PDB file of C-alpha atoms in Angstrom:
ATOM      1  CA  MET X   1     -22.871  11.950  -0.672  1.00 40.00           C
ATOM      2  CA  SER X   2     -25.133  14.184   1.997  1.00 39.00           C
ATOM      3  CA  GLY X   3     -23.983  17.670   3.750  1.00 41.00           C
ATOM      4  CA  LEU X   4     -22.681  18.887   1.043  1.00 44.00           C
ATOM      5  CA  ARG X   5     -22.684  22.842   1.211  1.00 49.00           C
ATOM      6  CA  GLY X   6     -22.344  24.512  -2.279  1.00 50.00           C
ATOM      7  CA  ILE X   7     -22.545  22.771  -5.310  1.00 50.00           C
ATOM      8  CA  TRP X   8     -21.053  24.733  -8.269  1.00 55.00           C
ATOM      9  CA  VAL X   9     -20.446  24.228 -11.553  1.00 58.00           C
ATOM     10  CA  GLY X  10     -16.883  24.043 -11.121  1.00 75.00           C
ATOM     11  CA  ARG X  11     -17.582  21.296  -8.592  1.00 83.00           C
ATOM     12  CA  VAL X  12     -17.139  17.347 -10.258  1.00 91.00           C
ATOM     13  CA  LYS X  13     -17.484  14.505  -8.663  1.00 94.00           C
ATOM     14  CA  VAL X  14     -15.761  10.757  -8.614  1.00 96.00           C
ATOM     15  CA  ALA X  15     -17.266   7.861  -8.169  1.00 96.00           C
ATOM     16  CA  GLY X  16     -16.017   5.259  -5.646  1.00 95.00           C
ATOM     17  CA  GLU X  17     -17.068   2.308  -3.941  1.00 94.00           C
ATOM     18  CA  ASN X  18     -16.474   3.858  -0.840  1.00 93.00           C
ATOM     19  CA  LYS X  19     -20.016   6.617  -0.466  1.00 92.00           C
ATOM     20  CA  GLU X  20     -19.579   6.214   3.500  1.00 92.00           C
ATOM     21  CA  HIS X  21     -18.327  10.150   3.706  1.00 93.00           C
ATOM     22  CA  ASP X  22     -18.609  13.316   1.854  1.00 94.00           C
ATOM     23  CA  VAL X  23     -15.286  14.386   0.979  1.00 96.00           C
ATOM     24  CA  VAL X  24     -14.201  17.554  -0.629  1.00 94.00           C
ATOM     25  CA  VAL X  25     -11.382  18.021  -1.942  1.00 96.00           C
ATOM     26  CA  TYR X  26     -10.595  22.193  -2.835  1.00 94.00           C
ATOM     27  CA  SER X  27      -7.316  22.163  -5.241  1.00 95.00           C
ATOM     28  CA  LEU X  28      -5.436  23.694  -7.784  1.00 94.00           C
ATOM     29  CA  SER X  29      -5.602  21.837 -11.812  1.00 93.00           C
ATOM     30  CA  SER X  30      -1.301  22.270 -12.081  1.00 95.00           C
ATOM     31  CA  CYS X  31      -1.030  21.455  -7.684  1.00 96.00           C
ATOM     32  CA  THR X  32       0.764  18.209  -7.810  1.00 96.00           C
ATOM     33  CA  PRO X  33       0.183  17.306  -4.029  1.00 97.00           C
ATOM     34  CA  CYS X  34      -3.702  17.380  -4.755  1.00 97.00           C
ATOM     35  CA  LYS X  35      -3.214  15.035  -7.394  1.00 97.00           C
ATOM     36  CA  LYS X  36      -1.326  12.917  -5.438  1.00 98.00           C
ATOM     37  CA  THR X  37      -4.480  12.940  -2.797  1.00 98.00           C
ATOM     38  CA  MET X  38      -6.394  12.377  -5.664  1.00 98.00           C
ATOM     39  CA  MET X  39      -4.590   9.597  -6.504  1.00 97.00           C
ATOM     40  CA  LEU X  40      -4.848   8.200  -3.299  1.00 97.00           C
ATOM     41  CA  LEU X  41      -8.182   9.369  -2.864  1.00 97.00           C
ATOM     42  CA  GLU X  42      -9.379   6.693  -5.950  1.00 96.00           C
ATOM     43  CA  SER X  43      -6.700   3.821  -4.845  1.00 95.00           C
ATOM     44  CA  MET X  44      -8.842   3.397  -1.928  1.00 94.00           C
ATOM     45  CA  GLY X  45     -11.883   3.800  -3.743  1.00 95.00           C
ATOM     46  CA  VAL X  46     -13.397   6.357  -1.553  1.00 96.00           C
ATOM     47  CA  GLU X  47     -16.242   8.567  -3.649  1.00 97.00           C
ATOM     48  CA  TYR X  48     -15.635  12.379  -3.266  1.00 97.00           C
ATOM     49  CA  GLU X  49     -15.363  15.568  -5.042  1.00 95.00           C
ATOM     50  CA  TYR X  50     -12.978  18.114  -6.234  1.00 95.00           C
ATOM     51  CA  ILE X  51     -13.116  22.003  -7.379  1.00 92.00           C
ATOM     52  CA  HIS X  52     -10.052  23.022  -8.910  1.00 93.00           C
ATOM     53  CA  LEU X  53     -10.009  26.982  -7.745  1.00 91.00           C
ATOM     54  CA  ASP X  54      -8.208  27.462 -10.301  1.00 90.00           C
ATOM     55  CA  MET X  55     -10.134  26.669 -13.259  1.00 89.00           C
ATOM     56  CA  VAL X  56     -14.152  27.997 -12.190  1.00 86.00           C
ATOM     57  CA  ASP X  57     -14.866  31.892 -13.000  1.00 86.00           C
ATOM     58  CA  PRO X  58     -14.575  34.395 -10.466  1.00 86.00           C
ATOM     59  CA  GLU X  59     -17.312  34.355  -8.437  1.00 85.00           C
ATOM     60  CA  GLU X  60     -17.754  30.555  -8.257  1.00 84.00           C
ATOM     61  CA  ARG X  61     -14.034  30.913  -7.000  1.00 85.00           C
ATOM     62  CA  GLY X  62     -15.053  33.550  -4.556  1.00 85.00           C
ATOM     63  CA  GLU X  63     -17.790  31.713  -2.473  1.00 85.00           C
ATOM     64  CA  ALA X  64     -15.341  28.614  -2.886  1.00 84.00           C
ATOM     65  CA  MET X  65     -13.138  30.061  -1.276  1.00 84.00           C
ATOM     66  CA  VAL X  66     -15.532  31.604   1.791  1.00 83.00           C
ATOM     67  CA  GLU X  67     -16.981  28.102   2.365  1.00 83.00           C
ATOM     68  CA  LEU X  68     -13.203  26.730   2.591  1.00 82.00           C
ATOM     69  CA  GLY X  69     -12.797  29.496   5.655  1.00 82.00           C
ATOM     70  CA  GLU X  70     -15.118  27.957   7.539  1.00 82.00           C
ATOM     71  CA  PHE X  71     -13.206  24.060   7.780  1.00 81.00           C
ATOM     72  CA  LEU X  72     -10.119  26.514   8.394  1.00 79.00           C
ATOM     73  CA  PRO X  73      -8.376  26.222  12.159  1.00 72.00           C
ATOM     74  CA  GLY X  74      -8.828  30.314  12.018  1.00 70.00           C
ATOM     75  CA  ARG X  75      -6.385  33.143  11.774  1.00 59.00           C
ATOM     76  CA  GLY X  76      -2.930  33.068  10.975  1.00 57.00           C
ATOM     77  CA  ILE X  77      -2.794  29.744   9.010  1.00 63.00           C
ATOM     78  CA  GLN X  78      -0.725  29.309   6.076  1.00 71.00           C
ATOM     79  CA  LEU X  79      -3.242  27.703   3.201  1.00 79.00           C
ATOM     80  CA  ALA X  80      -1.427  25.079   1.743  1.00 86.00           C
ATOM     81  CA  TYR X  81      -3.345  23.123  -1.253  1.00 93.00           C
ATOM     82  CA  PRO X  82      -5.172  20.603  -1.943  1.00 96.00           C
ATOM     83  CA  VAL X  83      -7.708  20.932   1.268  1.00 93.00           C
ATOM     84  CA  ILE X  84      -9.842  18.365   2.204  1.00 95.00           C
ATOM     85  CA  VAL X  85     -12.783  18.186   3.994  1.00 93.00           C
ATOM     86  CA  ILE X  86     -14.648  14.652   5.416  1.00 93.00           C
ATOM     87  CA  ASP X  87     -18.113  15.082   6.559  1.00 93.00           C
ATOM     88  CA  ASP X  88     -18.269  18.923   7.824  1.00 89.00           C
ATOM     89  CA  LEU X  89     -16.156  17.747  10.551  1.00 88.00           C
ATOM     90  CA  ILE X  90     -12.595  17.429   9.432  1.00 88.00           C
ATOM     91  CA  THR X  91      -9.995  19.390   7.467  1.00 89.00           C
ATOM     92  CA  ILE X  92      -6.850  17.773   6.173  1.00 92.00           C
ATOM     93  CA  ILE X  93      -4.358  20.176   4.988  1.00 91.00           C
ATOM     94  CA  GLY X  94      -1.757  19.166   2.248  1.00 93.00           C
ATOM     95  CA  PHE X  95      -0.959  15.902   0.882  1.00 96.00           C
ATOM     96  CA  SER X  96      -0.709  13.510   3.855  1.00 94.00           C
ATOM     97  CA  GLU X  97      -1.002   9.922   3.191  1.00 95.00           C
ATOM     98  CA  ARG X  98      -0.972   9.067   6.218  1.00 95.00           C
ATOM     99  CA  LYS X  99      -3.310  10.943   7.470  1.00 94.00           C
ATOM    100  CA  LEU X 100      -6.008  10.183   4.825  1.00 94.00           C
ATOM    101  CA  ARG X 101      -5.474   6.131   5.612  1.00 93.00           C
ATOM    102  CA  LYS X 102      -5.570   6.263   9.233  1.00 91.00           C
ATOM    103  CA  MET X 103      -9.131   8.744   8.545  1.00 88.00           C
ATOM    104  CA  PHE X 104     -10.611   6.168   6.051  1.00 85.00           C
ATOM    105  CA  GLU X 105      -9.591   3.224   8.139  1.00 79.00           C
ATOM    106  CA  GLU X 106     -10.165   3.695  11.307  1.00 74.00           C
ATOM    107  CA  MET X 107     -13.719   5.477  10.724  1.00 65.00           C
ATOM    108  CA  PRO X 108     -17.280   3.397  10.464  1.00 58.00           C
TER     109      PRO X 108
END
């Protein structure tokens, strides 16, 4: 994987056969949609990294939130977890099996 911005102690890499894209999941440790997203990525063989924002120290969380803000579409959006960032270009907010499957089936 290349192109990932911040590399923090709290970021965890999950190996997968599909290494074509940089995928980062911003999540909360107790978030059911986050767990479903990560299980789906694993079932599709997608390599990804995740960070549980509620499990890192406040300084690291602040840095991750600033980075995360760069991928949100603008003011007035209600933040929901997970936030999935693909190749620093595509952002999916919340769990959407349909969007994730479509993304990885259509992307080269």
